[in-house]
Amino acid sequence: MDRKEILASVPIFSGLAGKHLKQLSKLMVPRSFKAGDAIVHEKDQPAAFFIVVSGKVEVVRGEAGGKPQVLATLGPGEFFGEMALFEGYPRSATVRAIEDTECLAMTGWDFRAELSTDAEITMAVLETVVRRLRELEERHPE
Ligand code: CMP
């Protein structure tokens, strides 16, 4: 599959026209990670937004404090790294490959530019973020 076909299979981009997918695919860079690699580190300043193409990652909070908590496991078609880019805050968690993993990465600048010009992508990203928040609250209701 080429990069455009991969993006077409990602739920947040599934409504986009072919021309837009092609433009987007030019902004995204393939990145490979080995099982065990940290892709983003909790508290680091953000630089990029990632889509998982193959493999699996886990989102872990609190590793430095010795009480790590796995918040989620993400696989093909899912994304991470949007929170710090939205907020301008450091990374909220560490994201680590738990299998050899291929991602497509976009700079924070391009990610923000896409969101500000395309309401459809913004809504799709928001839907996922809200779903993750709901799942987290259901697991930790207090
Ligand atoms: P960011 O804070 O930039 O970097 C860590 C990423 O982990 C974060 O963006 C989200 O993409 C992801 N993340 C954080 N919390 C959760 C969660 N509860 N469920 C799924 N993904 C999460």
JSON list of C-alpha atoms and ligand atoms in Angstrom, two decimals:
[
{"chain": "A", "resi": 1, "resn": "MET", "atom": "CA", "xyz": [0.00, 0.00, 0.00]},
{"chain": "A", "resi": 2, "resn": "ASP", "atom": "CA", "xyz": [1.31, 3.49, -0.73]},
{"chain": "A", "resi": 3, "resn": "ARG", "atom": "CA", "xyz": [1.08, 6.30, 1.80]},
{"chain": "A", "resi": 4, "resn": "LYS", "atom": "CA", "xyz": [-2.15, 7.69, 0.30]},
{"chain": "A", "resi": 5, "resn": "GLU", "atom": "CA", "xyz": [-3.87, 4.29, 0.50]},
{"chain": "A", "resi": 6, "resn": "ILE", "atom": "CA", "xyz": [-2.72, 3.89, 4.10]},
{"chain": "A", "resi": 7, "resn": "LEU", "atom": "CA", "xyz": [-4.17, 7.29, 5.01]},
{"chain": "A", "resi": 8, "resn": "ALA", "atom": "CA", "xyz": [-7.46, 6.45, 3.28]},
{"chain": "A", "resi": 9, "resn": "SER", "atom": "CA", "xyz": [-7.81, 3.50, 5.69]},
{"chain": "A", "resi": 10, "resn": "VAL", "atom": "CA", "xyz": [-7.33, 5.69, 8.79]},
{"chain": "A", "resi": 11, "resn": "PRO", "atom": "CA", "xyz": [-10.75, 6.48, 10.30]},
{"chain": "A", "resi": 12, "resn": "ILE", "atom": "CA", "xyz": [-10.07, 10.19, 10.99]},
{"chain": "A", "resi": 13, "resn": "PHE", "atom": "CA", "xyz": [-9.15, 10.70, 7.31]},
{"chain": "A", "resi": 14, "resn": "SER", "atom": "CA", "xyz": [-11.73, 8.38, 5.75]},
{"chain": "A", "resi": 15, "resn": "GLY", "atom": "CA", "xyz": [-14.04, 11.22, 4.63]},
{"chain": "A", "resi": 16, "resn": "LEU", "atom": "CA", "xyz": [-11.34, 13.07, 2.69]},
{"chain": "A", "resi": 17, "resn": "ALA", "atom": "CA", "xyz": [-11.24, 13.40, -1.09]},
{"chain": "A", "resi": 18, "resn": "GLY", "atom": "CA", "xyz": [-8.39, 11.76, -3.01]},
{"chain": "A", "resi": 19, "resn": "LYS", "atom": "CA", "xyz": [-6.69, 15.10, -3.74]},
{"chain": "A", "resi": 20, "resn": "HIS", "atom": "CA", "xyz": [-6.66, 16.04, -0.08]},
{"chain": "A", "resi": 21, "resn": "LEU", "atom": "CA", "xyz": [-5.31, 12.59, 0.90]},
{"chain": "A", "resi": 22, "resn": "LYS", "atom": "CA", "xyz": [-2.50, 13.03, -1.60]},
{"chain": "A", "resi": 23, "resn": "GLN", "atom": "CA", "xyz": [-1.59, 16.45, -0.13]},
{"chain": "A", "resi": 24, "resn": "LEU", "atom": "CA", "xyz": [-1.72, 14.99, 3.36]},
{"chain": "A", "resi": 25, "resn": "SER", "atom": "CA", "xyz": [0.43, 12.01, 2.41]},
{"chain": "A", "resi": 26, "resn": "LYS", "atom": "CA", "xyz": [3.17, 14.42, 1.30]},
{"chain": "A", "resi": 27, "resn": "LEU", "atom": "CA", "xyz": [3.24, 15.92, 4.80]},
{"chain": "A", "resi": 28, "resn": "MET", "atom": "CA", "xyz": [3.65, 12.57, 6.53]},
{"chain": "A", "resi": 29, "resn": "VAL", "atom": "CA", "xyz": [6.95, 10.83, 7.11]},
{"chain": "A", "resi": 30, "resn": "PRO", "atom": "CA", "xyz": [7.28, 7.06, 7.81]},
{"chain": "A", "resi": 31, "resn": "ARG", "atom": "CA", "xyz": [8.93, 6.25, 11.13]},
{"chain": "A", "resi": 32, "resn": "SER", "atom": "CA", "xyz": [9.89, 2.74, 12.33]},
{"chain": "A", "resi": 33, "resn": "PHE", "atom": "CA", "xyz": [10.24, 1.66, 15.95]},
{"chain": "A", "resi": 34, "resn": "LYS", "atom": "CA", "xyz": [11.44, -1.54, 17.56]},
{"chain": "A", "resi": 35, "resn": "ALA", "atom": "CA", "xyz": [9.45, -3.25, 20.32]},
{"chain": "A", "resi": 36, "resn": "GLY", "atom": "CA", "xyz": [10.40, -1.46, 23.55]},
{"chain": "A", "resi": 37, "resn": "ASP", "atom": "CA", "xyz": [11.24, 1.92, 21.95]},
{"chain": "A", "resi": 38, "resn": "ALA", "atom": "CA", "xyz": [9.65, 5.00, 23.52]},
{"chain": "A", "resi": 39, "resn": "ILE", "atom": "CA", "xyz": [8.16, 7.06, 20.70]},
{"chain": "A", "resi": 40, "resn": "VAL", "atom": "CA", "xyz": [7.17, 10.04, 22.85]},
{"chain": "A", "resi": 41, "resn": "HIS", "atom": "CA", "xyz": [8.17, 10.68, 26.46]},
{"chain": "A", "resi": 42, "resn": "GLU", "atom": "CA", "xyz": [5.90, 11.98, 29.19]},
{"chain": "A", "resi": 43, "resn": "LYS", "atom": "CA", "xyz": [6.75, 15.63, 30.01]},
{"chain": "A", "resi": 44, "resn": "ASP", "atom": "CA", "xyz": [8.75, 16.21, 26.79]},
{"chain": "A", "resi": 45, "resn": "GLN", "atom": "CA", "xyz": [7.85, 19.13, 24.58]},
{"chain": "A", "resi": 46, "resn": "PRO", "atom": "CA", "xyz": [5.78, 17.91, 21.61]},
{"chain": "A", "resi": 47, "resn": "ALA", "atom": "CA", "xyz": [7.06, 17.93, 18.05]},
{"chain": "A", "resi": 48, "resn": "ALA", "atom": "CA", "xyz": [4.83, 15.59, 16.06]},
{"chain": "A", "resi": 49, "resn": "PHE", "atom": "CA", "xyz": [1.53, 13.76, 15.64]},
{"chain": "A", "resi": 50, "resn": "PHE", "atom": "CA", "xyz": [1.61, 10.01, 14.87]},
{"chain": "A", "resi": 51, "resn": "ILE", "atom": "CA", "xyz": [-0.62, 7.47, 13.15]},
{"chain": "A", "resi": 52, "resn": "VAL", "atom": "CA", "xyz": [0.01, 3.76, 13.76]},
{"chain": "A", "resi": 53, "resn": "VAL", "atom": "CA", "xyz": [0.27, 1.93, 10.42]},
{"chain": "A", "resi": 54, "resn": "SER", "atom": "CA", "xyz": [1.25, -1.49, 11.79]},
{"chain": "A", "resi": 55, "resn": "GLY", "atom": "CA", "xyz": [2.24, -2.94, 15.14]},
{"chain": "A", "resi": 56, "resn": "LYS", "atom": "CA", "xyz": [1.06, -1.85, 18.57]},
{"chain": "A", "resi": 57, "resn": "VAL", "atom": "CA", "xyz": [1.89, 0.84, 21.14]},
{"chain": "A", "resi": 58, "resn": "GLU", "atom": "CA", "xyz": [0.92, 1.39, 24.75]},
{"chain": "A", "resi": 59, "resn": "VAL", "atom": "CA", "xyz": [0.22, 4.70, 26.47]},
{"chain": "A", "resi": 60, "resn": "VAL", "atom": "CA", "xyz": [1.77, 4.76, 29.95]},
{"chain": "A", "resi": 61, "resn": "ARG", "atom": "CA", "xyz": [1.62, 7.47, 32.59]},
{"chain": "A", "resi": 62, "resn": "GLY", "atom": "CA", "xyz": [3.79, 7.87, 35.71]},
{"chain": "A", "resi": 63, "resn": "GLU", "atom": "CA", "xyz": [6.78, 5.69, 34.77]},
{"chain": "A", "resi": 64, "resn": "ALA", "atom": "CA", "xyz": [9.23, 8.14, 36.35]},
{"chain": "A", "resi": 65, "resn": "GLY", "atom": "CA", "xyz": [7.39, 7.99, 39.68]},
{"chain": "A", "resi": 66, "resn": "GLY", "atom": "CA", "xyz": [7.69, 4.19, 39.80]},
{"chain": "A", "resi": 67, "resn": "LYS", "atom": "CA", "xyz": [3.93, 3.61, 39.54]},
{"chain": "A", "resi": 68, "resn": "PRO", "atom": "CA", "xyz": [3.31, 3.24, 35.82]},
{"chain": "A", "resi": 69, "resn": "GLN", "atom": "CA", "xyz": [-0.27, 3.03, 34.68]},
{"chain": "A", "resi": 70, "resn": "VAL", "atom": "CA", "xyz": [-1.17, 1.74, 31.19]},
{"chain": "A", "resi": 71, "resn": "LEU", "atom": "CA", "xyz": [-3.92, 4.02, 29.91]},
{"chain": "A", "resi": 72, "resn": "ALA", "atom": "CA", "xyz": [-4.47, 2.45, 26.52]},
{"chain": "A", "resi": 73, "resn": "THR", "atom": "CA", "xyz": [-3.13, 0.20, 23.80]},
{"chain": "A", "resi": 74, "resn": "LEU", "atom": "CA", "xyz": [-3.35, 1.55, 20.25]},
{"chain": "A", "resi": 75, "resn": "GLY", "atom": "CA", "xyz": [-3.03, -0.32, 16.96]},
{"chain": "A", "resi": 76, "resn": "PRO", "atom": "CA", "xyz": [-3.26, 0.23, 13.19]},
{"chain": "A", "resi": 77, "resn": "GLY", "atom": "CA", "xyz": [-5.40, 3.20, 12.14]},
{"chain": "A", "resi": 78, "resn": "GLU", "atom": "CA", "xyz": [-5.23, 4.84, 15.56]},
{"chain": "A", "resi": 79, "resn": "PHE", "atom": "CA", "xyz": [-3.33, 8.03, 16.42]},
{"chain": "A", "resi": 80, "resn": "PHE", "atom": "CA", "xyz": [-1.47, 9.63, 19.31]},
{"chain": "A", "resi": 81, "resn": "GLY", "atom": "CA", "xyz": [0.43, 12.79, 20.15]},
{"chain": "A", "resi": 82, "resn": "GLU", "atom": "CA", "xyz": [-2.47, 15.19, 19.54]},
{"chain": "A", "resi": 83, "resn": "MET", "atom": "CA", "xyz": [-2.98, 16.30, 23.16]},
{"chain": "A", "resi": 84, "resn": "ALA", "atom": "CA", "xyz": [0.25, 18.22, 23.73]},
{"chain": "A", "resi": 85, "resn": "LEU", "atom": "CA", "xyz": [-0.10, 19.77, 20.27]},
{"chain": "A", "resi": 86, "resn": "PHE", "atom": "CA", "xyz": [-3.62, 21.01, 21.06]},
{"chain": "A", "resi": 87, "resn": "GLU", "atom": "CA", "xyz": [-2.74, 22.31, 24.48]},
{"chain": "A", "resi": 88, "resn": "GLY", "atom": "CA", "xyz": [0.80, 23.58, 24.06]},
{"chain": "A", "resi": 89, "resn": "TYR", "atom": "CA", "xyz": [1.67, 21.56, 27.19]},
{"chain": "A", "resi": 90, "resn": "PRO", "atom": "CA", "xyz": [4.29, 18.81, 27.53]},
{"chain": "A", "resi": 91, "resn": "ARG", "atom": "CA", "xyz": [3.40, 15.22, 26.61]},
{"chain": "A", "resi": 92, "resn": "SER", "atom": "CA", "xyz": [0.73, 13.78, 28.93]},
{"chain": "A", "resi": 93, "resn": "ALA", "atom": "CA", "xyz": [2.13, 10.23, 28.80]},
{"chain": "A", "resi": 94, "resn": "THR", "atom": "CA", "xyz": [4.86, 8.04, 27.34]},
{"chain": "A", "resi": 95, "resn": "VAL", "atom": "CA", "xyz": [3.92, 6.08, 24.21]},
{"chain": "A", "resi": 96, "resn": "ARG", "atom": "CA", "xyz": [5.99, 2.92, 23.74]},
{"chain": "A", "resi": 97, "resn": "ALA", "atom": "CA", "xyz": [6.05, 0.37, 20.95]},
{"chain": "A", "resi": 98, "resn": "ILE", "atom": "CA", "xyz": [5.13, -3.06, 22.34]},
{"chain": "A", "resi": 99, "resn": "GLU", "atom": "CA", "xyz": [5.68, -4.68, 18.95]},
{"chain": "A", "resi": 100, "resn": "ASP", "atom": "CA", "xyz": [7.84, -3.56, 16.04]},
{"chain": "A", "resi": 101, "resn": "THR", "atom": "CA", "xyz": [5.76, -0.62, 14.86]},
{"chain": "A", "resi": 102, "resn": "GLU", "atom": "CA", "xyz": [5.47, 1.52, 11.75]},
{"chain": "A", "resi": 103, "resn": "CYS", "atom": "CA", "xyz": [4.00, 5.00, 12.07]},
{"chain": "A", "resi": 104, "resn": "LEU", "atom": "CA", "xyz": [3.36, 7.98, 9.85]},
{"chain": "A", "resi": 105, "resn": "ALA", "atom": "CA", "xyz": [4.36, 11.24, 11.55]},
{"chain": "A", "resi": 106, "resn": "MET", "atom": "CA", "xyz": [3.35, 14.83, 10.84]},
{"chain": "A", "resi": 107, "resn": "THR", "atom": "CA", "xyz": [4.97, 17.91, 12.37]},
{"chain": "A", "resi": 108, "resn": "GLY", "atom": "CA", "xyz": [2.97, 19.75, 15.03]},
{"chain": "A", "resi": 109, "resn": "TRP", "atom": "CA", "xyz": [2.88, 22.77, 12.75]},
{"chain": "A", "resi": 110, "resn": "ASP", "atom": "CA", "xyz": [1.30, 20.80, 9.87]},
{"chain": "A", "resi": 111, "resn": "PHE", "atom": "CA", "xyz": [-1.12, 19.06, 12.24]},
{"chain": "A", "resi": 112, "resn": "ARG", "atom": "CA", "xyz": [-2.41, 22.38, 13.56]},
{"chain": "A", "resi": 113, "resn": "ALA", "atom": "CA", "xyz": [-2.63, 23.81, 10.05]},
{"chain": "A", "resi": 114, "resn": "GLU", "atom": "CA", "xyz": [-4.71, 20.77, 8.91]},
{"chain": "A", "resi": 115, "resn": "LEU", "atom": "CA", "xyz": [-7.08, 21.11, 11.85]},
{"chain": "A", "resi": 116, "resn": "SER", "atom": "CA", "xyz": [-7.58, 24.79, 11.30]},
{"chain": "A", "resi": 117, "resn": "THR", "atom": "CA", "xyz": [-8.46, 24.32, 7.62]},
{"chain": "A", "resi": 118, "resn": "ASP", "atom": "CA", "xyz": [-10.49, 21.11, 7.78]},
{"chain": "A", "resi": 119, "resn": "ALA", "atom": "CA", "xyz": [-13.43, 20.89, 10.16]},
{"chain": "A", "resi": 120, "resn": "GLU", "atom": "CA", "xyz": [-14.06, 17.24, 9.20]},
{"chain": "A", "resi": 121, "resn": "ILE", "atom": "CA", "xyz": [-10.64, 16.13, 10.46]},
{"chain": "A", "resi": 122, "resn": "THR", "atom": "CA", "xyz": [-11.00, 18.29, 13.57]},
{"chain": "A", "resi": 123, "resn": "MET", "atom": "CA", "xyz": [-14.37, 16.70, 14.40]},
{"chain": "A", "resi": 124, "resn": "ALA", "atom": "CA", "xyz": [-13.01, 13.19, 13.83]},
{"chain": "A", "resi": 125, "resn": "VAL", "atom": "CA", "xyz": [-10.00, 13.84, 16.09]},
{"chain": "A", "resi": 126, "resn": "LEU", "atom": "CA", "xyz": [-12.26, 15.35, 18.75]},
{"chain": "A", "resi": 127, "resn": "GLU", "atom": "CA", "xyz": [-14.66, 12.38, 18.63]},
{"chain": "A", "resi": 128, "resn": "THR", "atom": "CA", "xyz": [-11.76, 10.04, 19.35]},
{"chain": "A", "resi": 129, "resn": "VAL", "atom": "CA", "xyz": [-10.36, 12.24, 22.13]},
{"chain": "A", "resi": 130, "resn": "VAL", "atom": "CA", "xyz": [-13.78, 12.45, 23.81]},
{"chain": "A", "resi": 131, "resn": "ARG", "atom": "CA", "xyz": [-14.24, 8.67, 23.51]},
{"chain": "A", "resi": 132, "resn": "ARG", "atom": "CA", "xyz": [-10.84, 8.09, 25.14]},
{"chain": "A", "resi": 133, "resn": "LEU", "atom": "CA", "xyz": [-11.78, 10.49, 27.96]},
{"chain": "A", "resi": 134, "resn": "ARG", "atom": "CA", "xyz": [-15.07, 8.65, 28.50]},
{"chain": "A", "resi": 135, "resn": "GLU", "atom": "CA", "xyz": [-13.30, 5.26, 28.58]},
{"chain": "A", "resi": 136, "resn": "LEU", "atom": "CA", "xyz": [-10.78, 6.60, 31.10]},
{"chain": "A", "resi": 137, "resn": "GLU", "atom": "CA", "xyz": [-13.55, 7.96, 33.32]},
{"chain": "A", "resi": 138, "resn": "GLU", "atom": "CA", "xyz": [-15.45, 4.67, 33.16]},
{"chain": "A", "resi": 139, "resn": "ARG", "atom": "CA", "xyz": [-12.34, 2.85, 34.37]},
{"chain": "A", "resi": 140, "resn": "HIS", "atom": "CA", "xyz": [-11.60, 5.43, 37.09]},
{"chain": "A", "resi": 141, "resn": "PRO", "atom": "CA", "xyz": [-15.00, 6.82, 38.10]},
{"chain": "A", "resi": 142, "resn": "GLU", "atom": "CA", "xyz": [-14.01, 8.45, 41.41]},
{"chain": "B", "resi": 1, "resn": "CMP", "atom": "P1", "xyz": [0.30, 13.67, 23.99]},
{"chain": "B", "resi": 1, "resn": "CMP", "atom": "O1", "xyz": [-0.01, 14.21, 25.35]},
{"chain": "B", "resi": 1, "resn": "CMP", "atom": "O2", "xyz": [0.78, 14.63, 22.98]},
{"chain": "B", "resi": 1, "resn": "CMP", "atom": "O3", "xyz": [1.38, 12.50, 24.13]},
{"chain": "B", "resi": 1, "resn": "CMP", "atom": "C1", "xyz": [0.98, 11.29, 24.78]},
{"chain": "B", "resi": 1, "resn": "CMP", "atom": "C2", "xyz": [-0.22, 10.77, 24.04]},
{"chain": "B", "resi": 1, "resn": "CMP", "atom": "O4", "xyz": [-0.82, 9.62, 24.59]},
{"chain": "B", "resi": 1, "resn": "CMP", "atom": "C3", "xyz": [-1.37, 11.80, 24.08]},
{"chain": "B", "resi": 1, "resn": "CMP", "atom": "O5", "xyz": [-0.97, 12.95, 23.39]},
{"chain": "B", "resi": 1, "resn": "CMP", "atom": "C4", "xyz": [-2.49, 10.99, 23.52]},
{"chain": "B", "resi": 1, "resn": "CMP", "atom": "O6", "xyz": [-2.38, 10.85, 22.12]},
{"chain": "B", "resi": 1, "resn": "CMP", "atom": "C5", "xyz": [-2.19, 9.62, 24.17]},
{"chain": "B", "resi": 1, "resn": "CMP", "atom": "N1", "xyz": [-3.05, 9.44, 25.35]},
{"chain": "B", "resi": 1, "resn": "CMP", "atom": "C6", "xyz": [-2.96, 10.08, 26.53]},
{"chain": "B", "resi": 1, "resn": "CMP", "atom": "N2", "xyz": [-3.93, 9.65, 27.36]},
{"chain": "B", "resi": 1, "resn": "CMP", "atom": "C7", "xyz": [-4.61, 8.69, 26.71]},
{"chain": "B", "resi": 1, "resn": "CMP", "atom": "C8", "xyz": [-5.72, 7.85, 27.02]},
{"chain": "B", "resi": 1, "resn": "CMP", "atom": "N3", "xyz": [-6.32, 7.88, 28.21]},
{"chain": "B", "resi": 1, "resn": "CMP", "atom": "N4", "xyz": [-6.17, 6.98, 26.07]},
{"chain": "B", "resi": 1, "resn": "CMP", "atom": "C9", "xyz": [-5.57, 6.93, 24.86]},
{"chain": "B", "resi": 1, "resn": "CMP", "atom": "N5", "xyz": [-4.53, 7.70, 24.50]},
{"chain": "B", "resi": 1, "resn": "CMP", "atom": "C10", "xyz": [-4.05, 8.56, 25.40]}
]
